[in-house]
Coordinates of N, CA and C in Angstrom, one line a residue:
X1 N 12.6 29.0 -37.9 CA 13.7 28.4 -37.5 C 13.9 27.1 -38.3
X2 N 14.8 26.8 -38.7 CA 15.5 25.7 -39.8 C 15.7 24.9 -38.1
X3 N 15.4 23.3 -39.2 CA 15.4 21.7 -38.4 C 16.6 22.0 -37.5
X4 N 17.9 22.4 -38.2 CA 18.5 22.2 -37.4 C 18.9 23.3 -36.4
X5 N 18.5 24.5 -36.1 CA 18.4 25.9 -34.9 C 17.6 24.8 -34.4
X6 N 16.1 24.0 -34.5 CA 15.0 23.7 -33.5 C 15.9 22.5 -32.6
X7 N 16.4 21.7 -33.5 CA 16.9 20.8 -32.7 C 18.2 21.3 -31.9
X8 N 19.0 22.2 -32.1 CA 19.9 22.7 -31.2 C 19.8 23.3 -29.9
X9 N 18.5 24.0 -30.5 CA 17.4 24.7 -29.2 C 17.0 23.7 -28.2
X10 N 16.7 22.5 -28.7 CA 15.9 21.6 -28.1 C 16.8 20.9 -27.3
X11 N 18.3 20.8 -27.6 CA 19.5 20.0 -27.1 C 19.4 21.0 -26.0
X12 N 20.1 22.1 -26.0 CA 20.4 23.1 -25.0 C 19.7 23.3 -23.8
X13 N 18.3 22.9 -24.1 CA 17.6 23.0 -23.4 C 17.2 22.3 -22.2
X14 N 17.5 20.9 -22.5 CA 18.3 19.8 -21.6 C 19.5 20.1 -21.1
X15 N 19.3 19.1 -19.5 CA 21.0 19.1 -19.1 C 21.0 18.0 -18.4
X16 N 22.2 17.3 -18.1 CA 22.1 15.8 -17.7 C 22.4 15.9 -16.7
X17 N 22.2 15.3 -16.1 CA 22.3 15.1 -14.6 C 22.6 13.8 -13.6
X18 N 23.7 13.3 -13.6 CA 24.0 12.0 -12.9 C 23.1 10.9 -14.0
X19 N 23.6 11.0 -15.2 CA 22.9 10.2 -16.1 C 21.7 10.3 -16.6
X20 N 20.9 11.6 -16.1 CA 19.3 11.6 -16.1 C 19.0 13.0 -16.8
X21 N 18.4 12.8 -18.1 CA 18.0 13.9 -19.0 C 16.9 14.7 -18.9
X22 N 17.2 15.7 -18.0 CA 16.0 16.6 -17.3 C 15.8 18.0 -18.1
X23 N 14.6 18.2 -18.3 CA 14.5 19.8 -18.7 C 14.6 21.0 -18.3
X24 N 15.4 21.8 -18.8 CA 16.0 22.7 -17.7 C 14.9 23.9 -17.3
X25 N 13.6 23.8 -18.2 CA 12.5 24.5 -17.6 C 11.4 24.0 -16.5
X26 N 11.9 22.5 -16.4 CA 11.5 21.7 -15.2 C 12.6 21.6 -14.5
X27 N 13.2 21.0 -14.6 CA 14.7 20.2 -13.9 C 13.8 19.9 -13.4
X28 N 15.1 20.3 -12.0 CA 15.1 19.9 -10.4 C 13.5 20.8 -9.7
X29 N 12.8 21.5 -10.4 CA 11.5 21.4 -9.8 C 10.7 20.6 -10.1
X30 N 11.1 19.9 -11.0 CA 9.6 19.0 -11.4 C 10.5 17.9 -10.6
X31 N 11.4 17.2 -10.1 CA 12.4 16.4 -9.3 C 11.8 16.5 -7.9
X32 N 11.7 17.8 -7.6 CA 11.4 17.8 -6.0 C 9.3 17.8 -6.2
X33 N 8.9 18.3 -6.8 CA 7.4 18.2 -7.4 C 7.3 16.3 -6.8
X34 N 7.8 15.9 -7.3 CA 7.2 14.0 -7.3 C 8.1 13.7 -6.2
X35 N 9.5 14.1 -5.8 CA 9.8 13.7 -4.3 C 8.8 14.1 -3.4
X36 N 8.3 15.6 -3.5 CA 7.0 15.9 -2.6 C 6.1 14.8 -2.4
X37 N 5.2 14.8 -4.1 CA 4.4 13.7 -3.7 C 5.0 12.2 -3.6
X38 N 6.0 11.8 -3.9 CA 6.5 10.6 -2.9 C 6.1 11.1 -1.9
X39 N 6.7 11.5 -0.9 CA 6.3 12.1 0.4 C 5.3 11.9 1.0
X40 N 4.3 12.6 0.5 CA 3.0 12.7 0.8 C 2.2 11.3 0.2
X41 N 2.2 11.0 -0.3 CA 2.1 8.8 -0.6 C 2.5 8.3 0.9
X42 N 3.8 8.4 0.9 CA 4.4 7.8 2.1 C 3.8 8.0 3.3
X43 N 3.2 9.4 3.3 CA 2.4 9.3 5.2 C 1.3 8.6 4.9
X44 N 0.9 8.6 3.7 CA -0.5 7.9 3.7 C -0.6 6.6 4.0
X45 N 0.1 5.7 3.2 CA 0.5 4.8 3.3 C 0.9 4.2 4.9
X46 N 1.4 4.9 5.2 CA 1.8 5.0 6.8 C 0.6 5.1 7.9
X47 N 0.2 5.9 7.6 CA -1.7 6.0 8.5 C -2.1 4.8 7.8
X48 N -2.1 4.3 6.7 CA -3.1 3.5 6.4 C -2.5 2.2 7.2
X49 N -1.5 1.9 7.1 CA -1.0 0.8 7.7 C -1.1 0.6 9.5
X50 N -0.7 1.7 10.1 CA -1.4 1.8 11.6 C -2.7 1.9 12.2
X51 N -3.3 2.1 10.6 CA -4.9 2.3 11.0 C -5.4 0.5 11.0
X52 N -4.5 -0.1 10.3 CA -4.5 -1.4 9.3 C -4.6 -2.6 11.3
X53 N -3.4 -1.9 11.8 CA -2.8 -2.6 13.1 C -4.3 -2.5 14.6
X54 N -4.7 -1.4 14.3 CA -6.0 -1.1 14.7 C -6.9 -2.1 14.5
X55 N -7.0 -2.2 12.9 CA -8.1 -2.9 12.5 C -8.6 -4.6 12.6
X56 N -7.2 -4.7 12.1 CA -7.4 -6.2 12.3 C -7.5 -7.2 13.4
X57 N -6.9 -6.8 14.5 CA -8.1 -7.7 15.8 C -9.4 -7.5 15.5
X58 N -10.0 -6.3 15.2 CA -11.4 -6.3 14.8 C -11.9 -7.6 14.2
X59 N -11.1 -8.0 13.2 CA -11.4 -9.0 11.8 C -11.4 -10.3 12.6
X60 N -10.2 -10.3 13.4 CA -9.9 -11.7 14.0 C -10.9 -12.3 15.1
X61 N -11.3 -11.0 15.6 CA -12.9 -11.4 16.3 C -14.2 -11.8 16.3
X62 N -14.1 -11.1 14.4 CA -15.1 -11.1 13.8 C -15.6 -12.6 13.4
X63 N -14.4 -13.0 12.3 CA -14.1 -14.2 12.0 C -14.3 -15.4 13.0
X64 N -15.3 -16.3 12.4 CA -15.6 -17.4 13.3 C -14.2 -18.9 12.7
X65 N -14.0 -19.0 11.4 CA -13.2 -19.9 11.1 C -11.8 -19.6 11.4
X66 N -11.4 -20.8 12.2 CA -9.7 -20.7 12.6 C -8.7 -20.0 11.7
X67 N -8.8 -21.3 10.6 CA -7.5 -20.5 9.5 C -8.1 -18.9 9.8
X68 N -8.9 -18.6 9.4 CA -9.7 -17.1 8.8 C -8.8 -16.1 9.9
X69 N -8.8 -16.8 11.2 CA -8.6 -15.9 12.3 C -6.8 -16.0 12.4
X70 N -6.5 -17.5 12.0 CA -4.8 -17.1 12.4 C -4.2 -16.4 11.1
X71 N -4.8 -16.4 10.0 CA -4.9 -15.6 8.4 C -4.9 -14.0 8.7
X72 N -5.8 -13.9 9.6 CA -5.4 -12.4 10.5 C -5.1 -11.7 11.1
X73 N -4.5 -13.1 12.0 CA -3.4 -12.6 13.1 C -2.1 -12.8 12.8
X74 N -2.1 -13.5 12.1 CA -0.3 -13.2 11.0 C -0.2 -12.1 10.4
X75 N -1.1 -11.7 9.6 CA -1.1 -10.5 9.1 C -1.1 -9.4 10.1
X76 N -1.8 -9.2 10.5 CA -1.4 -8.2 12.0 C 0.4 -8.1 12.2
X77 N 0.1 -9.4 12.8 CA 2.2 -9.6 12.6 C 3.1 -8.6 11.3
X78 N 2.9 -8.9 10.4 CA 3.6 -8.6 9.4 C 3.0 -7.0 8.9
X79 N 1.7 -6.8 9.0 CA 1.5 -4.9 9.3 C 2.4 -4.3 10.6
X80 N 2.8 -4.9 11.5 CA 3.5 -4.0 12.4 C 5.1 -4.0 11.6
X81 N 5.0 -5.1 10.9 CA 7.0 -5.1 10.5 C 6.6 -4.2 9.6
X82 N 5.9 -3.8 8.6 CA 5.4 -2.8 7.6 C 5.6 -1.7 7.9
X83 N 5.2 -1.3 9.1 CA 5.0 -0.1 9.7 C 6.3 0.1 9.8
X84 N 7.2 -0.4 10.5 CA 8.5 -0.4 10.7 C 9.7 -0.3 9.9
X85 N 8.7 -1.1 8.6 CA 9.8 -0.8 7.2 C 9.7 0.7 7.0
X86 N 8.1 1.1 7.1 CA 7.7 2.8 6.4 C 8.6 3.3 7.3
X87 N 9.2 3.1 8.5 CA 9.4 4.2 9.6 C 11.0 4.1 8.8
X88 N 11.6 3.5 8.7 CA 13.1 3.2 8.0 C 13.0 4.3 6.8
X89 N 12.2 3.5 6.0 CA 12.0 4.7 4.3 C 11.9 6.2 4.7
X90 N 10.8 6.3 5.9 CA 11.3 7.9 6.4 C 12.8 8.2 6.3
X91 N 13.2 7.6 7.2 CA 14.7 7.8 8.0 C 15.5 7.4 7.0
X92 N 15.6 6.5 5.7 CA 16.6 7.0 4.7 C 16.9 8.1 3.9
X93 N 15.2 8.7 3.8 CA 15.4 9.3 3.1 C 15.0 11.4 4.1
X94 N 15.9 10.7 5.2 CA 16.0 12.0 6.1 C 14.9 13.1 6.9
X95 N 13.9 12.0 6.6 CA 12.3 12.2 7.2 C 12.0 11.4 8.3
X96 N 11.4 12.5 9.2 CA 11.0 12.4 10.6 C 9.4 11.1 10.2
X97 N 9.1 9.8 10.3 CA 7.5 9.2 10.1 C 7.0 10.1 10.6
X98 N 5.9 10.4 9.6 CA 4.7 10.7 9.4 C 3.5 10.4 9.0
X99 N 2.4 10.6 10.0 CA 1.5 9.8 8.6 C 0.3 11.5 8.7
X100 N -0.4 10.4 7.4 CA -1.5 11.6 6.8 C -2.6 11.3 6.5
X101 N -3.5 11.2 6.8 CA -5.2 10.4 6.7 C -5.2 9.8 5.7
X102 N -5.7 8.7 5.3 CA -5.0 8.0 4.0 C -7.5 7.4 4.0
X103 N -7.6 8.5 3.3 CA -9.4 8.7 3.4 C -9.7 7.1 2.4
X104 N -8.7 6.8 1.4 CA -9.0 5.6 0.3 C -9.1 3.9 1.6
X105 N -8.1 4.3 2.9 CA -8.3 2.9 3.6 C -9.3 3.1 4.7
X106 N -9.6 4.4 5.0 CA -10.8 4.6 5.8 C -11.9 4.2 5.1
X107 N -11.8 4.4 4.1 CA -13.5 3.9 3.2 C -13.6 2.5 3.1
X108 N -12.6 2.1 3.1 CA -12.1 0.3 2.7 C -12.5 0.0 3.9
X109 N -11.7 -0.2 5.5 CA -12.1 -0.6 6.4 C -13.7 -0.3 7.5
X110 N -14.2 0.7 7.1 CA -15.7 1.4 7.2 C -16.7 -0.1 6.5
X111 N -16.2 -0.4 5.4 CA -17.1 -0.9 4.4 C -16.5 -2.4 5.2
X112 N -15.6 -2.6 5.6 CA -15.1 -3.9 6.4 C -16.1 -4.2 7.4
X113 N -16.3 -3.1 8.5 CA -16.9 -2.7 9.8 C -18.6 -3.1 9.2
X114 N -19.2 -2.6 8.5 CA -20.3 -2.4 8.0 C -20.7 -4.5 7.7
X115 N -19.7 -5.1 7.0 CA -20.1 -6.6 6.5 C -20.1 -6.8 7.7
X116 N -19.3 -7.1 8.6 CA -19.6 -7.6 10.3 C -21.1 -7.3 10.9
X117 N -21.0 -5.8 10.5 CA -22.5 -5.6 11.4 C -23.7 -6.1 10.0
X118 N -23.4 -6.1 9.3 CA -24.8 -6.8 8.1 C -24.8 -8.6 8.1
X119 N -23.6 -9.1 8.9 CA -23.7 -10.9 8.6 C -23.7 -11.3 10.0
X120 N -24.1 -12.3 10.2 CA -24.7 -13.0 11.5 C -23.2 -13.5 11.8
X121 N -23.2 -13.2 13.6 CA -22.0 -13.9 13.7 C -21.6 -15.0 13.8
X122 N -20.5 -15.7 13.6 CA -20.4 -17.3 13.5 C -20.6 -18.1 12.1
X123 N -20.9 -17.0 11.0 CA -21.2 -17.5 9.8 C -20.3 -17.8 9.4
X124 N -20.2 -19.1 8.1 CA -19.1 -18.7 6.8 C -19.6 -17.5 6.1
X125 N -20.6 -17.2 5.8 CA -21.4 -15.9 5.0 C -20.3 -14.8 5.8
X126 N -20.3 -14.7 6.9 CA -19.5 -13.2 7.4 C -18.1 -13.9 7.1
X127 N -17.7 -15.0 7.1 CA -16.0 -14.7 6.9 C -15.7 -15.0 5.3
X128 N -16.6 -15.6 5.1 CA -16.4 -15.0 3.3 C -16.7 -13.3 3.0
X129 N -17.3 -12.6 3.5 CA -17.4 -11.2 3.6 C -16.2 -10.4 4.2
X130 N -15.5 -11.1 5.3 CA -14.3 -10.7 5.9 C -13.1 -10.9 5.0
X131 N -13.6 -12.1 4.4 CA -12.2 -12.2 3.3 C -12.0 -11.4 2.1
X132 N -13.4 -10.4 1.5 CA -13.6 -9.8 0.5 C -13.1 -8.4 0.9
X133 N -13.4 -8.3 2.3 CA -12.9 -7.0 3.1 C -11.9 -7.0 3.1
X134 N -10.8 -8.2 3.3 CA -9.7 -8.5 3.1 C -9.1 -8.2 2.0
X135 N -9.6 -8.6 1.0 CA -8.5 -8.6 0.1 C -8.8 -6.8 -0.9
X136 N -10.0 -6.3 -0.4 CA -10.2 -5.1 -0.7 C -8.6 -3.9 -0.3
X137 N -8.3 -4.5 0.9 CA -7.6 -3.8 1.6 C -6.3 -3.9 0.9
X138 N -5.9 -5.4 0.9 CA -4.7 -6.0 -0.1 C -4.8 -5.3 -1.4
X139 N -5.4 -5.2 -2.1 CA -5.5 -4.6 -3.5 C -4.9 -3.6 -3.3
X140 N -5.7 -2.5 -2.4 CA -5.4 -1.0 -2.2 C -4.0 -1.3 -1.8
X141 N -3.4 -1.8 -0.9 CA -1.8 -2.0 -0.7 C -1.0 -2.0 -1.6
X142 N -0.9 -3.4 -2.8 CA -0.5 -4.0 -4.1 C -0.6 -2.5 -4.5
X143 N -1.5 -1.7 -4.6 CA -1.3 -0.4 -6.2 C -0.6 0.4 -5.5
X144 N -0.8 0.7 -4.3 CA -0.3 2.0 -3.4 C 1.4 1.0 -3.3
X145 N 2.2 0.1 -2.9 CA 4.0 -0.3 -2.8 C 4.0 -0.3 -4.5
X146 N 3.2 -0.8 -5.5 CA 4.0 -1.0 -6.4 C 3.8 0.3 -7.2
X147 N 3.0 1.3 -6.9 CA 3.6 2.5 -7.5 C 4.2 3.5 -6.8
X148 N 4.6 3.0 -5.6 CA 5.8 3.7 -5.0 C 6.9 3.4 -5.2
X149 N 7.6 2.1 -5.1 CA 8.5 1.2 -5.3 C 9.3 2.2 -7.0
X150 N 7.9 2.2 -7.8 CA 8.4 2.8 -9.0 C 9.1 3.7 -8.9
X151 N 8.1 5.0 -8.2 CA 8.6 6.3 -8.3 C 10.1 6.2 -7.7
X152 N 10.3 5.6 -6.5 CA 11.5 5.6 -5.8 C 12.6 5.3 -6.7
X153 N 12.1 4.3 -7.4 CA 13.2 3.8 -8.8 C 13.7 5.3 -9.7
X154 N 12.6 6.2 -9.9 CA 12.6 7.2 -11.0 C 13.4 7.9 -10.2
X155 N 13.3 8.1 -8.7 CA 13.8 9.1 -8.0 C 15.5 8.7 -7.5
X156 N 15.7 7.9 -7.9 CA 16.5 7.4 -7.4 C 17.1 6.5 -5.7
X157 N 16.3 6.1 -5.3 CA 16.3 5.7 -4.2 C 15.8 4.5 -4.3
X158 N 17.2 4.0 -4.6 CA 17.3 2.3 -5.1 C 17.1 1.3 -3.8
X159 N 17.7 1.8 -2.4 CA 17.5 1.0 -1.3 C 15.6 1.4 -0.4
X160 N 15.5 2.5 -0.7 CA 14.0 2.5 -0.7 C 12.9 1.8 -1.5
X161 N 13.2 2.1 -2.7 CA 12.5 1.0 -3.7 C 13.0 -0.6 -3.1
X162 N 13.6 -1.1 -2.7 CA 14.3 -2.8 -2.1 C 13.1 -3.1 -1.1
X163 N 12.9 -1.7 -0.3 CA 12.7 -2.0 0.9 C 10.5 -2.2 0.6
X164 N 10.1 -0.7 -0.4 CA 9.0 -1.3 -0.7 C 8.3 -2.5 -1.4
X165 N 9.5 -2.8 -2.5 CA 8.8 -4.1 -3.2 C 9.3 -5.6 -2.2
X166 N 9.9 -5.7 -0.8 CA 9.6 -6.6 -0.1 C 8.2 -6.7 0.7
X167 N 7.8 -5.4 0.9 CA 6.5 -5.2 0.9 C 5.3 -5.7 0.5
X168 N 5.4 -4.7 -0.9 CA 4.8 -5.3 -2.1 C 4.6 -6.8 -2.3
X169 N 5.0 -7.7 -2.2 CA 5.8 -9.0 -2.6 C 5.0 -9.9 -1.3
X170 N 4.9 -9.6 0.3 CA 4.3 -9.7 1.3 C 2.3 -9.7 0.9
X171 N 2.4 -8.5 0.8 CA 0.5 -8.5 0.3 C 0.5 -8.7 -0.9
X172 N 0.9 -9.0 -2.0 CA 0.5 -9.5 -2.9 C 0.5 -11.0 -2.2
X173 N 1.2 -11.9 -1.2 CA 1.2 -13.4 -0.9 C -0.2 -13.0 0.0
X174 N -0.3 -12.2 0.6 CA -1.5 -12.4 2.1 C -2.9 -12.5 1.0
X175 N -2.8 -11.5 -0.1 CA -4.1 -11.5 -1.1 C -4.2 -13.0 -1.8
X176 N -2.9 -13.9 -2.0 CA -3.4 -14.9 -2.4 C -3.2 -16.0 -1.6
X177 N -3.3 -16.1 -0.2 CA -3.3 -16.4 1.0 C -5.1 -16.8 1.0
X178 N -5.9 -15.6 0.8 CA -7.2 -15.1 1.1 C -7.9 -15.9 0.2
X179 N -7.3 -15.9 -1.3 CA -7.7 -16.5 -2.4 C -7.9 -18.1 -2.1
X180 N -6.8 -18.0 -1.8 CA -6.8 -19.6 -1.2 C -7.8 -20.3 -0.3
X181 N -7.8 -19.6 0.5 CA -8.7 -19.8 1.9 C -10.1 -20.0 1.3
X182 N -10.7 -18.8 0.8 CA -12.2 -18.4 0.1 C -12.4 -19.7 -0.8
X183 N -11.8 -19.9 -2.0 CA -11.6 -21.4 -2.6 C -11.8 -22.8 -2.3
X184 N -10.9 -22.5 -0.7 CA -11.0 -24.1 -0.5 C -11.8 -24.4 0.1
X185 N -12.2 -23.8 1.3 CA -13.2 -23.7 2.1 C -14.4 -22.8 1.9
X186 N -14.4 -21.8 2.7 CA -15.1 -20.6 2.8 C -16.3 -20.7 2.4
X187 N -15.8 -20.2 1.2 CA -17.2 -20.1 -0.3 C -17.9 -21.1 -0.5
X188 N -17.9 -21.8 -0.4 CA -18.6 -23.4 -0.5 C -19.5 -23.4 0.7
X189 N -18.8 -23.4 2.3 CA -19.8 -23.6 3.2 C -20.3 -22.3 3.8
X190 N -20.3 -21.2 2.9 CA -21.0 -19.7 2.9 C -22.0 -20.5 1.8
X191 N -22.1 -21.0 0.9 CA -23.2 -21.3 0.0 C -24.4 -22.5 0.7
X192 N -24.0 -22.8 1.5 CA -24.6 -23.9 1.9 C -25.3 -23.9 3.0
X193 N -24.7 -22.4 3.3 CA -25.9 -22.1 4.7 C -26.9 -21.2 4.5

């Protein structure tokens, strides 16, 4: 085939679609393929976050230092509006919430449960351990909105992408919230005991 049959082949073979240059031996299956796993992100995300609502009185009990404790009962606060955003992002995008065992924040909050039971209670040592638990959890959040937020972008679901990167934007402040805390206090009178 001469340069120019390959490249004609190659044009044809594409077709555009509401501005978007898809291949027509993928198209719209490789389209619905990543709205799937959007999907399936989404329930996870979703368990992880109710599992999250669960968890954190745990923390706040745990935690002997004030800030530490109202640091986790705010957040508590703002995982329930979370949960509420995910239940919306269902419903725009014509899904009943769901969630789906999300095994990456069971291991995170297990390994939370475990510093409580390995540090004496009333320590700074355990609420500096609670804050590492902490922000373990935050991280895993931060990668799981901001590579959703993306996909939603690729997929088109410009008011779902809005709604995750307010999210997103949320735990990325509570992780340097934690930062904060661990710095100013914390870590210093965890070292001293």
């Amino acid at each position: 085939m001469s340069t120019k049959q390959t490249t004609g082949a190659h044009t044809a073979a594409h077709k555009t679609t509401a501005g978007k240059t898809t291949s027509s031996h993928k198209g719209k299956e490789a389209d619905s393929r990543l709205e799937e796993f959007f999907h399936d992100e989404l329930k996870d995300i979703y368990w992880a976050e109710n599992h999250l609502v669960k968890t954190l009185p745990k923390m706040v009990k745990a935690a002997s230092g004030e800030e530490l404790k109202n640091a986790f009962t705010e957040h508590l606060a703002v995982t329930k509006e979370h949960v509420t955003r995910l239940e919306k992002v269902f419903g725009l995008l014509g899904h009943k919430a769901e969630a789906k065992k999300c095994e990456a924040m069971e291991g995170i909050t297990k390994e939370g449960e475990s510093i409580i039971d390995d540090t004496e209670d009333g320590t700074a040592t355990r609420d500096a351990g609670l804050i590492m638990a902490g922000q373990k959890v935050e991280h895993y959040e931060i990668a799981t909105y901001g590579a959703l937020a993306r996909v939603a972008k690729t997929l088109g679901h410009k008011d779902v992408a809005k709604i995750l990167e307010s999210t997103l934007a949320e735990e990325k402040q509570a992780d340097d919230s934690l930062t904060e805390l661990a710095e100013s206090t914390v870590n210093e009178q965890a070292a001293e005991e």
